[in-house]
C-alpha atoms as an extended CHARMM CRD file, in Angstrom:
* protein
*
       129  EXT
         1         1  UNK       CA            -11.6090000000       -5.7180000000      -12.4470000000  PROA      1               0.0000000000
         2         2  UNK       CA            -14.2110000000       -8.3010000000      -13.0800000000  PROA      2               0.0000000000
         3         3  UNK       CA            -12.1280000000      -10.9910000000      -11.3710000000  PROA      3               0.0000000000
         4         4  UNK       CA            -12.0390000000       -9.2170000000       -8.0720000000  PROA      4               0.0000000000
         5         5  UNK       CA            -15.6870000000       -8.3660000000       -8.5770000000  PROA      5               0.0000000000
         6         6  UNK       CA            -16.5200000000      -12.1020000000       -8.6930000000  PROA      6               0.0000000000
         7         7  UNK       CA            -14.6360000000      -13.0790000000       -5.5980000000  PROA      7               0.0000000000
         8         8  UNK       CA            -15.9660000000       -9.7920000000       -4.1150000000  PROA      8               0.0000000000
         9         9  UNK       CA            -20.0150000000      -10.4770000000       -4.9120000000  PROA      9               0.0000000000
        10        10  UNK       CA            -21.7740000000      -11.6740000000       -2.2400000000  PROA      10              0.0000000000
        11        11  UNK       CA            -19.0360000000      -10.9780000000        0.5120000000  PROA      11              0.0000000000
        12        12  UNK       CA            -20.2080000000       -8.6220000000        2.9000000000  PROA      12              0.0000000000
        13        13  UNK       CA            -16.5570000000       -7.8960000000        4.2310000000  PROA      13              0.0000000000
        14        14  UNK       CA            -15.2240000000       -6.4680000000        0.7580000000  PROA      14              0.0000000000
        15        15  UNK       CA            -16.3740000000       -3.3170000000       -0.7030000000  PROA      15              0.0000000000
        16        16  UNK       CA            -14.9390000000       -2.1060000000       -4.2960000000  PROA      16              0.0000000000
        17        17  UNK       CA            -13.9790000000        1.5760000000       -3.9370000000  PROA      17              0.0000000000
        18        18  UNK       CA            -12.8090000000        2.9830000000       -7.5820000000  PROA      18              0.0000000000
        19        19  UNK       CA            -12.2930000000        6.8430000000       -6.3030000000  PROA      19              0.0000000000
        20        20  UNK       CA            -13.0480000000        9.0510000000       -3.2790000000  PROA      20              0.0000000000
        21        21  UNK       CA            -12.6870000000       12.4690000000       -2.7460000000  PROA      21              0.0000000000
        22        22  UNK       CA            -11.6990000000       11.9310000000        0.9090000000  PROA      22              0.0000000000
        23        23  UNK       CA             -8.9640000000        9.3520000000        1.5020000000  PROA      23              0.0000000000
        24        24  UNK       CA             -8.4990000000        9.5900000000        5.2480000000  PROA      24              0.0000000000
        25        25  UNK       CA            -12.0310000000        9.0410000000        6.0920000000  PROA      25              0.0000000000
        26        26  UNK       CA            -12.3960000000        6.3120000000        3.6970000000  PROA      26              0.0000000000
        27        27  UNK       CA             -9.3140000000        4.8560000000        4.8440000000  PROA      27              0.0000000000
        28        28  UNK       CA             -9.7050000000        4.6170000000        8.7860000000  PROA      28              0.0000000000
        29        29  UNK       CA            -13.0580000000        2.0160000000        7.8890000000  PROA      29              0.0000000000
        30        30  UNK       CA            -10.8670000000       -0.8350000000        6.3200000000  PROA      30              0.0000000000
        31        31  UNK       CA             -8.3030000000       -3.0740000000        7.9900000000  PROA      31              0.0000000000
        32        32  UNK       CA             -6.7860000000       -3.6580000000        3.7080000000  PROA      32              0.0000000000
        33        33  UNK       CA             -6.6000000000       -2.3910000000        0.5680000000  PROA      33              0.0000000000
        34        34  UNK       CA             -6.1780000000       -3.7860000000       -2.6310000000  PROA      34              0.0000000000
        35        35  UNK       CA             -4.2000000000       -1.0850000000       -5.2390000000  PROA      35              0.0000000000
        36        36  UNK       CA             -0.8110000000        0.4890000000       -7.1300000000  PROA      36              0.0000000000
        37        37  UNK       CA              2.5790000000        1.1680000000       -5.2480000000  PROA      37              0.0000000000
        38        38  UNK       CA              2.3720000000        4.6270000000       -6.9050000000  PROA      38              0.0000000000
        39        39  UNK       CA              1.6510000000        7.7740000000       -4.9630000000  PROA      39              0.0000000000
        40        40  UNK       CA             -1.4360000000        6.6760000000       -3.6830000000  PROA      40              0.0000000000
        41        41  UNK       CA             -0.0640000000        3.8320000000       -1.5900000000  PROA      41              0.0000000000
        42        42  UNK       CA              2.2860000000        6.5750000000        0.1820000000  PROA      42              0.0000000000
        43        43  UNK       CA             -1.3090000000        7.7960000000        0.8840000000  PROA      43              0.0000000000
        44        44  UNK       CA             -2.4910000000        4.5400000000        2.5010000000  PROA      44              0.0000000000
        45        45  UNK       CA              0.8250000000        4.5080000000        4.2340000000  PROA      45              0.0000000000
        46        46  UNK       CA              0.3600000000        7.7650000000        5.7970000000  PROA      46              0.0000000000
        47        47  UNK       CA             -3.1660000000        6.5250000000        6.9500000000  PROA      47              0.0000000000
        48        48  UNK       CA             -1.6540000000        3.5880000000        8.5290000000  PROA      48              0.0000000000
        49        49  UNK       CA             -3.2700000000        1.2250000000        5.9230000000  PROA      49              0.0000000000
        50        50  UNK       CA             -2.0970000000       -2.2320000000        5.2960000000  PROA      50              0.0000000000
        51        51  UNK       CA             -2.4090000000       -3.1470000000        1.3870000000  PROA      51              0.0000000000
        52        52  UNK       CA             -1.9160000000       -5.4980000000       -1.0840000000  PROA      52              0.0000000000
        53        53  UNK       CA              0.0330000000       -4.1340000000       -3.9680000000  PROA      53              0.0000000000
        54        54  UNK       CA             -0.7010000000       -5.0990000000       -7.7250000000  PROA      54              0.0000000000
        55        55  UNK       CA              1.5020000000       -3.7740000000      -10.1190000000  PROA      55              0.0000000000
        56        56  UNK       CA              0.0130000000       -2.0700000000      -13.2130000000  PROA      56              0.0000000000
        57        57  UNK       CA              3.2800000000       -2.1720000000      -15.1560000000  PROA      57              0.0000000000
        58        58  UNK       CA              6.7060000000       -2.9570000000      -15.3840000000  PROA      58              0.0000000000
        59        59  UNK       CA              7.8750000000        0.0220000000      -14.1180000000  PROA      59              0.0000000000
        60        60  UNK       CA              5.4220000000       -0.2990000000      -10.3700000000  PROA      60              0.0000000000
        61        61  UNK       CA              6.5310000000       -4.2590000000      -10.2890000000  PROA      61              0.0000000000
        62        62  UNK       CA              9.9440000000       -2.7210000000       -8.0670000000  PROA      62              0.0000000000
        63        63  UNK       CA              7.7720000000        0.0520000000       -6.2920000000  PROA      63              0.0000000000
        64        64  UNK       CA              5.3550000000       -2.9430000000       -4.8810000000  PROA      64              0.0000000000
        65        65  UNK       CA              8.4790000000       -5.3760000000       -4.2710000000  PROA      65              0.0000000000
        66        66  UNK       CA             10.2160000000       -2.5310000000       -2.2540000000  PROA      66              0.0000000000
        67        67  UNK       CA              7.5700000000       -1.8180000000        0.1670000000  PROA      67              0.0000000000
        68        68  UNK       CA              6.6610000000       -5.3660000000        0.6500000000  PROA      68              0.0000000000
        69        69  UNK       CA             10.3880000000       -5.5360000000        1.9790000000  PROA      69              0.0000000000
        70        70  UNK       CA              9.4880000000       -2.7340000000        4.3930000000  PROA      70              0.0000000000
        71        71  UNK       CA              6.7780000000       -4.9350000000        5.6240000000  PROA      71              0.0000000000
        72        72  UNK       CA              4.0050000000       -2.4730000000        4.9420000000  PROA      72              0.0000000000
        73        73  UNK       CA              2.5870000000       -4.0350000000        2.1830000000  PROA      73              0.0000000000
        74        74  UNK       CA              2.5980000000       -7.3630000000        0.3760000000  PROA      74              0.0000000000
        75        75  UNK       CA              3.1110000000       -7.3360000000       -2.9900000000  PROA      75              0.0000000000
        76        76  UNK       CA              1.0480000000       -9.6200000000       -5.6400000000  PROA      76              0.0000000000
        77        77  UNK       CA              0.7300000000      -10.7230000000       -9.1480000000  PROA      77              0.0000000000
        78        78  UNK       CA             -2.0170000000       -9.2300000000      -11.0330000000  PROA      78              0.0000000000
        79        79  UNK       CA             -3.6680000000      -12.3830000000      -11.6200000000  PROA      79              0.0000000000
        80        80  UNK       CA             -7.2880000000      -12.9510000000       -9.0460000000  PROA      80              0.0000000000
        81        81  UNK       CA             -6.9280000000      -15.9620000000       -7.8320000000  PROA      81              0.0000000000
        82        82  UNK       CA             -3.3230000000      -14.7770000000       -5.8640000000  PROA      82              0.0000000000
        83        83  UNK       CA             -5.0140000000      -11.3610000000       -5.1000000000  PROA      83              0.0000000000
        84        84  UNK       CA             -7.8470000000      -13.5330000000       -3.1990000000  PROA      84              0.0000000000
        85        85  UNK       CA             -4.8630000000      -15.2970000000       -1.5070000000  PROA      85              0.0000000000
        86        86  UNK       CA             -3.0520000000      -12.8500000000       -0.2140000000  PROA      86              0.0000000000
        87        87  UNK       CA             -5.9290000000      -10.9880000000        0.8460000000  PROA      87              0.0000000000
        88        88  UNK       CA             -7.4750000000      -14.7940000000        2.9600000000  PROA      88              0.0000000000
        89        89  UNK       CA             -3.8220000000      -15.0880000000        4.6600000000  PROA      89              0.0000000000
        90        90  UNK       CA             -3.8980000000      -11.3610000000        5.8720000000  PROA      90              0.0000000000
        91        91  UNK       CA             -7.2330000000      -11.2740000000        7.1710000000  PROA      91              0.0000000000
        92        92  UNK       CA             -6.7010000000      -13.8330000000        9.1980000000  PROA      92              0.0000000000
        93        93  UNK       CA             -3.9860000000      -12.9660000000       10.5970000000  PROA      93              0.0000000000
        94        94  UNK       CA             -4.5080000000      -10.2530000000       12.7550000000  PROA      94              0.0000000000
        95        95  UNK       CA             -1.1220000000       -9.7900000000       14.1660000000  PROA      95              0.0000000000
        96        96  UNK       CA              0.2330000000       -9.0920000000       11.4130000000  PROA      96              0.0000000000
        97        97  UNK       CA             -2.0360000000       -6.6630000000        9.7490000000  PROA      97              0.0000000000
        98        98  UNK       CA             -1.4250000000       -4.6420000000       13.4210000000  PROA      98              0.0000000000
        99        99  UNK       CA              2.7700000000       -5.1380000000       12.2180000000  PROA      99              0.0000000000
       100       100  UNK       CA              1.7850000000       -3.6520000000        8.6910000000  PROA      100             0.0000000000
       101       101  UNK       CA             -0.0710000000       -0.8110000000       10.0170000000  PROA      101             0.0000000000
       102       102  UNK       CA              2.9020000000        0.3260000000       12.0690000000  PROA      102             0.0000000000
       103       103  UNK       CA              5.3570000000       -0.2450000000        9.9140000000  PROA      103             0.0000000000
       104       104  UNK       CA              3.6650000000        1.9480000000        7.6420000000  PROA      104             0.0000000000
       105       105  UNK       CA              2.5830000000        4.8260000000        9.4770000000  PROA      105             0.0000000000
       106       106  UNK       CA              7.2530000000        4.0400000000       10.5000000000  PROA      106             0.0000000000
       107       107  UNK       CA              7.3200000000        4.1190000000        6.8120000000  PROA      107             0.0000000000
       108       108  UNK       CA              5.9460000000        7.9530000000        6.1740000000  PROA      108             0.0000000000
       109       109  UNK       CA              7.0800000000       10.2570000000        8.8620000000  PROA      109             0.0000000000
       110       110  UNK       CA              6.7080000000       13.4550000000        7.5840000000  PROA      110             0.0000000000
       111       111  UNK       CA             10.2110000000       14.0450000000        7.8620000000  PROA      111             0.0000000000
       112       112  UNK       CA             11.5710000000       13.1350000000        4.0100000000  PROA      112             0.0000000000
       113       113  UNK       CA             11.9950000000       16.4870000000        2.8450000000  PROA      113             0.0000000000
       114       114  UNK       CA             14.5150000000       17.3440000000        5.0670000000  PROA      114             0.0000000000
       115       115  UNK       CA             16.1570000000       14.3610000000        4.5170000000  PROA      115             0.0000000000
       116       116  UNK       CA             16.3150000000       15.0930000000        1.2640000000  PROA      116             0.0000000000
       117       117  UNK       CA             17.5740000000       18.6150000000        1.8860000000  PROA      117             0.0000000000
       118       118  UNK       CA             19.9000000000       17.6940000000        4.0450000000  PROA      118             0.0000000000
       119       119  UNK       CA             21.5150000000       14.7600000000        1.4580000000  PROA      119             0.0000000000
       120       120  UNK       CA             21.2340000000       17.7870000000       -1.2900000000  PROA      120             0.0000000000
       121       121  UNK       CA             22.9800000000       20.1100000000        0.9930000000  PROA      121             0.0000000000
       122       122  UNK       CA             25.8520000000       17.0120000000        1.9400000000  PROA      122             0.0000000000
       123       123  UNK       CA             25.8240000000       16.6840000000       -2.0050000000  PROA      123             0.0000000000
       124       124  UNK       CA             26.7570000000       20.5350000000       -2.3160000000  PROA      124             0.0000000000
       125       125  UNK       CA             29.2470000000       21.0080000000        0.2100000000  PROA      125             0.0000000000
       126       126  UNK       CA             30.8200000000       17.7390000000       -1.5210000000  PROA      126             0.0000000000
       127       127  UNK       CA             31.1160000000       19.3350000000       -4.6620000000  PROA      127             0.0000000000
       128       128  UNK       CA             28.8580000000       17.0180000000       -6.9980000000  PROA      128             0.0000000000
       129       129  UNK       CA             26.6600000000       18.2670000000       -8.9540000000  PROA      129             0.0000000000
C-alpha cells in the first residue's frame, strides 16, 4: 500500500479508494482499477470496469491470469513499480481500455446460472454424480 501511495501522491488522476458502500456509482467515475481477481473484480466486470489485477496469493495468481486471457483485465505482479506500468500503458491507450470495458461487461452476462443449471441438469440425465 505505501508503494502505490507514493506513485499516487501528487497525481491528480489517481484516487486510492480502500472500501465503498456503493460500487456502481463509484465505479462509472474511473476509466481503471487497481485490485484482487476475487469476487469483487466480477463486480468491476459487471460495471464494465477495466482493471489491473494483483494477486494477493497463490491461490488468486490463476484467477488474475484467466481474466487477463479474456482481455478484461491485465494481470500484474504485486511489486509497484510494474503496477505503475501497467497502469502508464493502459491509460494511454484509449482503444484499448474501450476493448476491456466490453469485453467485460461480454464477460458477465447475467446468464451463468442457467448455464450452470443447464450443465447440472446434462450432468444428471448423464448419470454422474
Amino acid at each position: 500500500r505505501a508503494g502505490i501511495r507514493s506513485i499516487a501522491e501528487g497525481n491528480a488522476q489517481v484516487e486510492i479508494v480502500e472500501s465503498s458502500s456503493d460500487l456502481a456509482s463509484l465505479y462509472a467515475n474511473f476509466d481503471l482499477a487497481i485490485g484482487a481477481p476475487g469476487v469483487s473484480q466480477f463486480e468491476r466486470a459487471c460495471c464494465g470496469l477495466p482493471a489491473i489485477l494483483v494477486a494477493q496469493n497463490d491461490k488468486q495468481k490463476p484467477l488474475a491470469a484467466a481474466w487477463g486471457e479474456t482481455g478484461a483485465a491485465v494481470a500484474a505482479p504485486a511489486e509497484p513499480a510494474d503496477i505503475a506500468s501497467a497502469v502508464d500503458g493502459l491509460m494511454t491507450d484509449r482503444d484499448r481500455l474501450t476493448a476491456m470495458r466490453e469485453k467485460s461487461f461480454a464477460a458477465v452476462d447475467g446468464k451463468g446460472a442457467g448455464r450452470l443449471a443447464g450443465a447440472l441438469m446434462q450432468l444428471v440425465q448423464d448419470g454422474v454424480s
